[in-house]
Short mmCIF file of C-alpha atoms in Angstrom, two decimals:
data_model
loop_
_atom_site.label_atom_id
_atom_site.label_comp_id
_atom_site.label_asym_id
_atom_site.label_seq_id
_atom_site.Cartn_x
_atom_site.Cartn_y
_atom_site.Cartn_z
CA MET A 1 91.88 68.13 121.57
CA GLY A 2 90.89 71.61 122.57
CA ARG A 3 87.88 73.85 122.59
CA PRO A 4 86.20 73.96 119.14
CA ALA A 5 86.95 77.12 117.19
CA ALA A 6 84.32 79.58 116.02
CA LEU A 7 81.38 77.96 117.78
CA PRO A 8 78.53 79.97 119.29
CA ALA A 9 78.94 81.06 122.88
CA PRO A 10 76.54 79.56 125.42
CA PRO A 11 74.39 81.70 127.74
CA SER A 12 75.95 84.15 130.17
CA ASP A 13 77.03 81.64 132.82
CA PRO A 14 79.64 79.72 130.79
CA VAL A 15 81.61 82.86 129.96
CA GLU A 16 81.82 84.19 133.50
CA LEU A 17 85.34 84.71 134.78
CA LEU A 18 86.68 81.89 136.92
CA SER A 19 87.42 84.23 139.82
CA THR A 20 83.68 84.95 140.23
CA ALA A 21 81.94 81.93 138.70
CA LEU A 22 82.83 79.15 141.15
CA PRO A 23 81.54 80.29 144.54
CA ARG A 24 81.69 76.82 146.14
CA SER A 25 85.43 76.68 145.50
CA GLY A 26 86.04 79.60 147.85
CA LEU A 27 88.03 82.77 147.27
CA THR A 28 91.47 81.18 147.64
CA ALA A 29 90.70 78.34 145.25
CA ALA A 30 89.12 80.73 142.73
CA ASN A 31 92.22 82.92 142.77
CA LEU A 32 94.42 79.85 142.29
CA LEU A 33 92.26 78.82 139.35
CA ARG A 34 92.52 82.29 137.84
CA ARG A 35 96.32 82.28 138.07
CA ALA A 36 96.53 78.70 136.79
CA GLY A 37 94.14 79.59 133.99
CA ILE A 38 96.48 82.27 132.72
CA ARG A 39 99.24 79.68 132.42
CA LEU A 40 96.96 77.04 130.89
CA GLY A 41 95.16 79.43 128.54
CA TRP A 42 91.67 79.55 130.04
CA TYR A 43 89.87 82.36 131.82
CA ASP A 44 86.15 81.54 131.90
CA LEU A 45 83.87 78.57 132.45
CA ARG A 46 83.72 77.75 128.76
CA ASP A 47 87.51 77.39 128.66
CA LEU A 48 87.39 75.22 131.78
CA LEU A 49 84.73 72.96 130.27
CA PHE A 50 86.96 72.27 127.26
CA HIS A 51 90.08 71.58 129.35
CA LEU A 52 89.75 67.85 128.82
CA PRO A 53 91.47 65.03 130.73
CA ARG A 54 94.69 63.68 129.27
CA ARG A 55 93.84 60.20 130.54
CA TYR A 56 91.43 58.30 132.79
CA ASP A 57 92.18 55.98 135.71
CA ASP A 58 89.71 53.16 136.29
CA LEU A 59 89.17 53.11 140.06
CA ARG A 60 85.63 51.73 140.02
CA GLU A 61 86.19 48.34 141.63
CA LEU A 62 86.08 48.61 145.43
CA CYS A 63 88.19 46.01 147.23
CA ARG A 64 87.76 44.58 150.71
CA LEU A 65 90.87 45.12 152.82
CA GLY A 66 90.92 41.50 153.90
CA ASP A 67 91.18 40.42 150.25
CA LEU A 68 94.22 42.56 149.42
CA VAL A 69 97.31 40.55 148.49
CA TRP A 70 100.68 41.64 147.15
CA THR A 71 100.90 41.09 143.39
CA ALA A 72 103.18 43.72 141.87
CA GLU A 73 104.66 47.11 142.68
CA GLY A 74 102.27 49.93 141.84
CA THR A 75 98.97 48.03 141.76
CA VAL A 76 96.15 50.56 142.19
CA VAL A 77 93.35 49.65 144.60
CA SER A 78 90.18 51.36 145.80
CA ALA A 79 88.22 50.69 148.98
CA ARG A 80 85.45 52.12 151.14
CA VAL A 81 87.02 52.44 154.60
CA ARG A 82 86.71 54.02 158.03
CA VAL A 83 89.46 56.28 159.42
CA ASP A 84 90.44 54.77 162.78
CA ASP A 85 93.39 57.02 163.58
CA ILE A 86 95.60 59.65 161.99
CA GLN A 87 99.15 60.61 162.96
CA VAL A 88 101.47 63.35 161.67
CA GLU A 89 105.20 62.85 161.98
CA ALA A 90 108.43 64.16 160.48
CA SER A 91 110.33 61.90 158.12
CA PHE A 92 113.67 60.95 159.67
CA ARG A 93 115.45 61.08 156.29
CA ARG A 94 114.15 64.39 155.04
CA ARG A 95 112.40 67.34 156.54
CA ILE A 96 109.13 66.33 154.95
CA GLN A 97 105.96 65.81 156.91
CA ARG A 98 104.53 62.30 156.79
CA THR A 99 100.87 61.65 157.53
CA VAL A 100 99.77 58.11 158.38
CA ALA A 101 96.11 57.12 158.63
CA ARG A 102 94.93 53.78 160.00
CA LEU A 103 92.03 52.60 157.83
CA SER A 104 89.67 49.66 158.30
CA ASP A 105 86.59 47.93 156.99
CA GLU A 106 84.72 44.86 158.21
CA THR A 107 87.43 42.56 156.80
CA GLY A 108 90.74 44.12 157.84
CA GLN A 109 93.01 47.12 158.36
CA ILE A 110 95.67 48.97 156.37
CA ASN A 111 97.78 52.13 156.67
CA ALA A 112 97.64 54.96 154.15
CA THR A 113 100.70 57.22 153.96
CA TRP A 114 101.10 60.71 152.50
CA PHE A 115 104.37 62.65 152.22
CA GLY A 116 104.46 66.44 152.19
CA ARG A 117 100.71 66.98 152.05
CA ARG A 118 100.13 69.23 155.04
CA TYR A 119 96.40 69.55 154.48
CA ILE A 120 95.63 65.85 155.03
CA GLU A 121 95.27 66.04 158.81
CA ARG A 122 92.81 68.94 158.44
CA ARG A 123 90.58 66.99 156.07
CA LEU A 124 90.66 63.56 157.71
CA HIS A 125 89.39 62.75 161.19
CA ALA A 126 88.93 59.56 163.17
CA GLY A 127 85.49 58.12 162.50
CA ASP A 128 85.20 59.46 158.92
CA TRP A 129 84.08 57.09 156.18
CA ILE A 130 85.94 57.65 152.90
CA VAL A 131 86.53 56.10 149.51
CA VAL A 132 90.29 55.81 149.02
CA SER A 133 92.32 54.95 145.88
CA GLY A 134 96.07 54.59 145.64
CA ARG A 135 99.04 52.43 144.82
CA LEU A 136 99.66 49.37 146.96
CA LYS A 137 103.16 49.17 148.46
CA ARG A 138 105.01 46.89 150.81
CA PHE A 139 106.37 48.24 154.09
CA GLY A 140 108.20 45.40 155.77
CA ARG A 141 105.66 42.62 156.07
CA ASP A 142 102.72 44.98 155.89
CA LEU A 143 100.88 46.46 152.92
CA THR A 144 100.29 50.22 152.71
CA ILE A 145 98.46 52.52 150.32
CA ASP A 146 100.87 55.18 149.08
CA ASN A 147 99.77 58.83 148.63
CA PRO A 148 96.16 57.89 147.85
CA GLU A 149 93.36 60.10 146.61
CA PHE A 150 90.34 60.08 148.90
CA GLN A 151 86.91 61.55 149.32
CA ALA A 152 84.45 61.53 152.18
CA VAL A 153 81.34 59.40 151.68
CA GLU A 154 78.49 61.85 152.25
CA GLY A 155 74.93 60.99 151.30
CA ASP A 156 74.23 60.88 147.56
CA GLY A 157 76.93 63.37 146.55
CA ASP A 158 79.25 62.64 143.64
CA VAL A 159 82.51 60.90 144.44
CA LEU A 160 85.08 62.66 142.26
CA HIS A 161 88.52 61.43 143.30
CA ALA A 162 88.17 57.70 143.94
CA GLY A 163 85.90 54.72 143.40
CA ARG A 164 85.01 55.70 139.83
CA ILE A 165 86.58 56.42 136.44
CA VAL A 166 88.74 59.34 137.55
CA PRO A 167 89.82 62.05 135.07
CA VAL A 168 93.51 63.00 135.07
CA TYR A 169 94.19 66.54 133.82
CA ARG A 170 97.21 68.52 132.73
CA LEU A 171 98.16 70.66 135.74
CA THR A 172 100.36 73.63 136.48
CA ALA A 173 102.12 75.05 139.54
CA GLY A 174 99.75 75.67 142.46
CA LEU A 175 96.88 73.64 140.99
CA THR A 176 96.25 70.19 142.48
CA ALA A 177 94.43 67.37 140.73
CA ALA A 178 91.70 67.30 143.37
CA ARG A 179 91.10 71.05 143.20
CA LEU A 180 90.80 70.97 139.42
CA ARG A 181 88.36 68.04 139.52
CA VAL A 182 86.17 69.97 141.95
CA ALA A 183 86.31 73.06 139.71
CA GLU A 184 85.38 71.00 136.64
CA ARG A 185 82.44 69.51 138.54
CA GLU A 186 81.24 72.98 139.52
CA ALA A 187 81.65 74.24 135.96
CA LEU A 188 79.57 71.33 134.65
CA ASP A 189 76.87 71.88 137.28
CA ARG A 190 76.75 75.61 136.63
CA ALA A 191 77.15 75.78 132.87
CA GLY A 192 77.54 72.35 131.28
CA GLN A 193 73.84 71.54 130.98
CA ALA A 194 73.19 75.11 129.79
CA TYR A 195 75.55 74.73 126.85
CA PRO A 196 73.29 75.07 123.78
CA GLU A 197 73.32 72.45 121.05
CA TYR A 198 74.77 74.06 117.92
CA LEU A 199 74.55 71.07 115.56
CA PRO A 200 71.21 70.39 113.81
CA PRO A 201 69.29 67.26 114.89
CA GLU A 202 69.58 65.65 111.46
CA LEU A 203 73.39 65.92 111.58
CA LEU A 204 73.52 64.45 115.09
CA HIS A 205 71.30 61.57 114.00
CA GLY A 206 73.12 60.99 110.72
CA GLU A 207 76.56 60.87 112.36
CA ASP A 208 75.31 59.00 115.46
CA LEU A 209 76.54 61.75 117.80
CA ILE A 210 75.46 62.53 121.35
CA GLY A 211 74.46 66.05 122.43
CA ILE A 212 77.10 68.59 123.45
CA ALA A 213 75.90 68.82 127.08
CA ALA A 214 76.08 65.03 127.49
CA ALA A 215 79.46 65.00 125.75
CA LEU A 216 80.94 67.54 128.15
CA GLU A 217 79.60 65.64 131.17
CA SER A 218 80.92 62.27 130.01
CA ALA A 219 84.24 63.67 128.81
CA HIS A 220 85.00 64.75 132.38
CA TYR A 221 83.06 62.25 134.51
CA PRO A 222 82.12 59.24 132.38
CA PRO A 223 79.93 56.55 133.97
CA SER A 224 81.64 54.03 131.65
CA PHE A 225 84.41 53.93 129.07
CA GLU A 226 81.75 53.50 126.38
CA ALA A 227 80.24 56.83 127.46
CA ARG A 228 83.71 58.40 127.46
CA ASP A 229 84.37 57.19 123.91
CA ALA A 230 81.04 58.59 122.69
CA ALA A 231 81.84 61.94 124.32
CA LEU A 232 85.33 62.20 122.85
CA ARG A 233 84.02 61.15 119.44
CA ARG A 234 81.52 64.02 119.53
CA LEU A 235 84.16 66.56 120.59
CA ALA A 236 86.60 65.29 117.94
CA PHE A 237 83.87 65.64 115.31
CA ASP A 238 83.22 69.23 116.42
CA GLU A 239 86.90 70.10 116.21
CA LEU A 240 87.23 68.67 112.72
CA LEU A 241 84.00 70.35 111.60
CA ALA A 242 85.18 73.75 112.85
CA LEU A 243 88.51 73.22 111.11
CA GLN A 244 86.82 72.30 107.83
CA ILE A 245 84.40 75.25 108.01
CA GLY A 246 87.35 77.58 108.52
CA MET A 247 89.13 76.00 105.56
CA VAL A 248 86.10 76.48 103.30
CA GLY A 249 85.83 80.16 104.23
CA ARG A 250 89.53 80.75 103.72
CA ARG A 251 89.48 78.90 100.40
CA ARG A 252 86.68 81.14 99.16
CA GLU A 253 88.73 84.20 100.06
CA ARG A 254 91.78 82.79 98.31
CA GLY A 255 89.73 82.09 95.17
CA ARG A 256 90.01 85.81 94.40
CA GLU A 257 93.81 85.77 94.73
CA ARG A 258 96.38 84.73 92.13
CA ALA A 259 99.17 82.16 92.42
CA ALA A 260 101.90 80.92 90.11
CA PRO A 261 100.79 77.59 88.56
CA ILE A 262 103.17 74.78 89.52
CA ALA A 263 102.75 72.18 86.79
CA ILE A 264 104.81 69.08 86.05
CA ASP A 265 104.27 66.61 83.21
CA ASP A 266 103.23 63.01 83.72
CA GLY A 267 106.74 61.67 83.16
CA SER A 268 108.24 63.95 85.82
CA GLU A 269 105.46 63.02 88.24
CA ARG A 270 106.12 59.29 87.78
CA ARG A 271 109.85 59.77 88.31
CA ILE A 272 109.22 61.75 91.52
CA ARG A 273 106.82 59.13 92.83
CA LEU A 274 109.17 56.25 91.98
CA ALA A 275 112.17 57.98 93.59
CA LEU A 276 110.23 58.71 96.79
CA THR A 277 108.97 55.12 97.00
CA GLU A 278 112.49 53.71 96.60
CA ALA A 279 113.95 56.16 99.14
CA LEU A 280 111.21 55.31 101.63
CA GLY A 281 111.84 51.59 101.13
CA ARG A 282 115.53 52.03 101.88
CA ARG A 283 114.75 53.95 105.07
CA LEU A 284 112.35 51.24 106.23
CA GLY A 285 114.51 48.36 105.03
CA ARG A 286 111.74 46.75 103.01
CA THR A 287 109.79 47.11 99.80
CA VAL A 288 106.94 49.61 100.12
CA GLU A 289 104.00 50.64 98.01
CA LEU A 290 102.15 53.91 98.40
CA THR A 291 98.60 53.48 99.69
CA SER A 292 95.53 54.46 97.70
CA ASP A 293 94.97 57.35 100.13
CA GLN A 294 98.52 58.63 99.59
CA LEU A 295 98.19 58.38 95.80
CA SER A 296 94.82 60.14 95.91
CA ALA A 297 96.23 62.96 98.06
CA MET A 298 99.22 63.38 95.73
CA SER A 299 96.92 63.56 92.70
CA ARG A 300 94.63 66.17 94.27
CA ILE A 301 97.54 68.30 95.45
CA ARG A 302 99.13 68.12 91.99
CA THR A 303 95.88 69.35 90.43
CA ASP A 304 95.62 72.19 92.94
CA LEU A 305 99.23 73.26 92.38
CA ALA A 306 98.68 73.53 88.63
CA ALA A 307 95.83 76.04 89.07
CA PRO A 308 96.33 79.84 88.85
CA THR A 309 94.48 80.27 92.15
CA PRO A 310 96.37 79.51 95.39
CA MET A 311 95.86 76.06 96.86
CA LEU A 312 94.68 75.80 100.45
CA ARG A 313 94.41 72.13 101.30
CA LEU A 314 94.42 70.22 104.59
CA LEU A 315 96.40 66.98 104.72
CA GLN A 316 95.01 65.09 107.66
CA GLY A 317 95.87 61.69 109.08
CA ASP A 318 97.00 59.71 112.11
CA VAL A 319 100.63 59.80 113.21
CA GLY A 320 102.51 57.32 111.01
CA SER A 321 99.90 57.34 108.24
CA GLY A 322 102.36 58.61 105.61
CA LYS A 323 101.71 62.35 105.44
CA THR A 324 105.43 63.17 105.14
CA VAL A 325 105.93 61.34 101.83
CA VAL A 326 102.89 63.15 100.41
CA ALA A 327 104.38 66.46 101.54
CA ALA A 328 107.74 65.48 100.02
CA HIS A 329 105.97 64.81 96.71
CA ALA A 330 104.59 68.36 96.71
CA LEU A 331 107.99 69.83 97.66
CA ALA A 332 109.66 67.93 94.83
CA ALA A 333 107.03 69.07 92.33
CA ALA A 334 107.60 72.71 93.28
CA ALA A 335 111.39 72.34 93.03
CA ARG A 336 111.17 70.56 89.66
CA ALA A 337 108.94 73.35 88.32
CA GLY A 338 111.57 75.95 89.27
CA TYR A 339 109.99 77.28 92.46
CA GLN A 340 111.08 77.37 96.08
CA ALA A 341 109.16 75.51 98.77
CA ALA A 342 109.16 75.94 102.56
CA LEU A 343 108.16 73.44 105.25
CA LEU A 344 107.28 75.17 108.52
CA ALA A 345 107.50 73.21 111.79
CA PRO A 346 106.48 74.47 115.28
CA THR A 347 109.67 73.41 117.10
CA ASP A 348 113.39 73.15 116.44
CA LEU A 349 113.29 69.41 117.19
CA LEU A 350 110.49 68.73 114.71
CA ALA A 351 112.21 70.87 112.06
CA ARG A 352 115.38 68.79 112.41
CA GLN A 353 113.36 65.58 112.22
CA HIS A 354 111.80 66.84 108.98
CA LEU A 355 115.25 67.77 107.68
CA GLU A 356 116.41 64.20 108.21
CA THR A 357 113.30 62.52 106.80
CA VAL A 358 112.47 64.85 103.92
CA GLY A 359 116.15 65.31 103.11
CA ALA A 360 116.59 61.55 102.72
CA LEU A 361 113.50 61.29 100.51
CA LEU A 362 114.45 64.19 98.22
CA ALA A 363 118.14 63.25 98.00
CA GLU A 364 117.10 60.52 95.54
CA LEU A 365 116.01 63.33 93.21
CA GLY A 366 119.13 65.42 93.74
CA ILE A 367 117.22 68.05 95.72
CA ASP A 368 119.03 69.48 98.74
CA VAL A 369 117.09 70.61 101.81
CA LEU A 370 118.21 73.66 103.82
CA LEU A 371 117.53 74.08 107.57
CA LEU A 372 116.72 77.49 109.09
CA THR A 373 115.97 77.68 112.82
CA GLY A 374 116.62 80.20 115.55
CA SER A 375 119.22 77.92 117.14
CA LEU A 376 121.64 78.11 114.19
CA ARG A 377 124.92 79.93 114.68
CA PRO A 378 124.87 83.51 113.30
CA ALA A 379 127.25 82.62 110.46
CA ASP A 380 125.14 79.60 109.42
CA LYS A 381 121.97 81.67 109.67
CA ALA A 382 123.43 84.43 107.47
CA ARG A 383 124.51 81.85 104.88
CA ALA A 384 121.02 80.34 104.88
CA HIS A 385 119.52 83.79 104.29
CA GLU A 386 121.80 84.26 101.27
CA LEU A 387 120.90 80.90 99.74
CA ILE A 388 117.18 81.55 100.20
CA ALA A 389 117.33 85.08 98.76
CA SER A 390 119.32 83.95 95.73
CA GLY A 391 117.00 81.04 95.00
CA GLN A 392 119.79 78.46 95.32
CA ALA A 393 117.93 76.88 98.26
CA THR A 394 114.91 75.29 96.61
CA VAL A 395 113.50 73.45 99.65
CA VAL A 396 113.76 75.04 103.11
CA VAL A 397 112.72 73.44 106.41
CA GLY A 398 112.41 75.87 109.29
CA THR A 399 110.68 77.17 112.38
CA HIS A 400 109.43 80.65 113.29
CA ALA A 401 112.83 81.87 112.02
CA LEU A 402 111.24 81.80 108.55
CA PHE A 403 109.09 84.77 109.64
CA SER A 404 112.18 86.94 110.19
CA GLU A 405 112.43 90.15 108.18
CA ALA A 406 115.91 88.99 107.15
CA VAL A 407 114.37 86.08 105.21
CA SER A 408 113.45 86.86 101.60
CA PHE A 409 112.55 84.18 99.05
CA ALA A 410 113.38 84.57 95.38
CA ARG A 411 110.44 82.45 94.08
CA LEU A 412 108.39 80.97 96.90
CA GLY A 413 105.69 78.86 95.29
CA LEU A 414 104.65 76.45 98.06
CA ALA A 415 104.41 76.67 101.85
CA ILE A 416 103.69 73.55 103.90
CA VAL A 417 102.72 74.07 107.54
CA ASP A 418 103.05 71.08 109.88
CA GLU A 419 100.92 70.90 113.03
CA GLN A 420 99.06 73.88 111.59
CA HIS A 421 96.93 74.29 114.74
CA ARG A 422 100.04 75.61 116.51
CA PHE A 423 100.31 78.57 114.14
CA GLY A 424 97.90 81.49 113.86
CA VAL A 425 96.47 82.86 110.63
CA GLN A 426 98.65 85.95 111.03
CA GLN A 427 101.81 83.83 111.30
CA ARG A 428 100.93 81.85 108.19
CA GLY A 429 100.20 85.14 106.45
CA GLN A 430 103.69 86.38 107.29
CA LEU A 431 105.17 83.41 105.48
CA GLU A 432 102.81 83.81 102.51
CA ALA A 433 103.81 87.49 102.20
CA LYS A 434 107.36 86.40 101.37
CA ALA A 435 106.23 85.11 97.96
CA GLY A 436 106.45 88.55 96.37
CA GLY A 437 103.47 89.68 94.35
CA ARG A 438 101.68 86.32 94.24
CA THR A 439 100.18 84.18 96.98
CA PRO A 440 101.97 80.84 97.43
CA HIS A 441 100.13 77.57 97.44
CA VAL A 442 99.59 76.35 101.02
CA LEU A 443 99.33 72.80 102.35
CA LEU A 444 98.36 72.40 106.01
CA MET A 445 99.22 69.16 107.82
CA THR A 446 97.63 67.96 111.04
CA ALA A 447 97.21 64.73 112.96
CA THR A 448 93.66 63.41 113.20
CA PRO A 449 92.09 63.95 116.66
CA ILE A 450 91.64 60.46 118.12
CA PRO A 451 88.32 59.94 119.97
#
């Protein structure tokens, strides 16, 4: 889930550049964030706010050291402890610095060990009180906490790295988890509460959604998993709403364009549906029946394809919900009507997976599927170009190689784009331009964002 598209920008603060907007991070940290942002695709506070955690670790329960017992390798524990001593030594096996801190509370003592983190001894001092969270390990007869996260206990300040539900983000070279959590906290303090609500109150109430400012706060630092779920539900709703609004606008534009009607009679449609169901059953090793949602989607797509205006429809569903067989139904309809159809995938691996799956489904109908990716050998690629240009290849599965100037379709009537969010409008337009004088029908497929 990413930042919603085409939503109004908040006031000036959220769009400030990272290198100037996070003064508490310091110049070095701000520069690291700027460089990391280039690699991760964000440059300002708004981008940072919508860089959401990929998971959450529950480190809320604080243990007493005297109660710790060995249960299993990798058990994560959290505790409020005092730093009694800290030692830095070289590992005898590798030239990696090892830092060992002796920690205690009123019930016992334990060692915490870090490898290769040279900043630890500068941040920890004897007498400090900290909240520490890490994996419990055995060292001889003793227990240790391995490479833990920690944070000093200072007044009423937020504890970000331990003793709470801790966000875990996608990182890049030079950007540590702790540094990014601090930056996210600063971004929320500086701009999160200023983010204006862009949904009307009646929509929020009708859909039982929380406000955007509360959603951003709880998406990064949830007080509970219930609050996290409410936040992610709101952000997923926004993403789907923005996607649907964009689809409506694009569909209105396409209403003025012309497409070749792709119509099949009822008998052909039943034969296609029966063949796909039988092929799917053989792949799964059991009898299958298409769901009501699949049948409804097939019916709507068939109606759209038969119109003289180009279809632009979004096929949306969870992974494993059966989108591929619906797409195969549309591909078969186009091929049976005498048109070519292309299925565009974002990666070579996914294209080959589609070749295997769709190829097996359409083989029942005697329809061959051609693969065109950038990794093909030159001779195979040239042969694929010939088959596409001549119209002998009726169904083509490919990657960005389909955009190549060397690719020319004889009668492209349908383009299906999988994981459509990974392709820009311009890229989809390049594929549509290969249909000659008429705009092809377009079916976009995407997985449902999961709150």
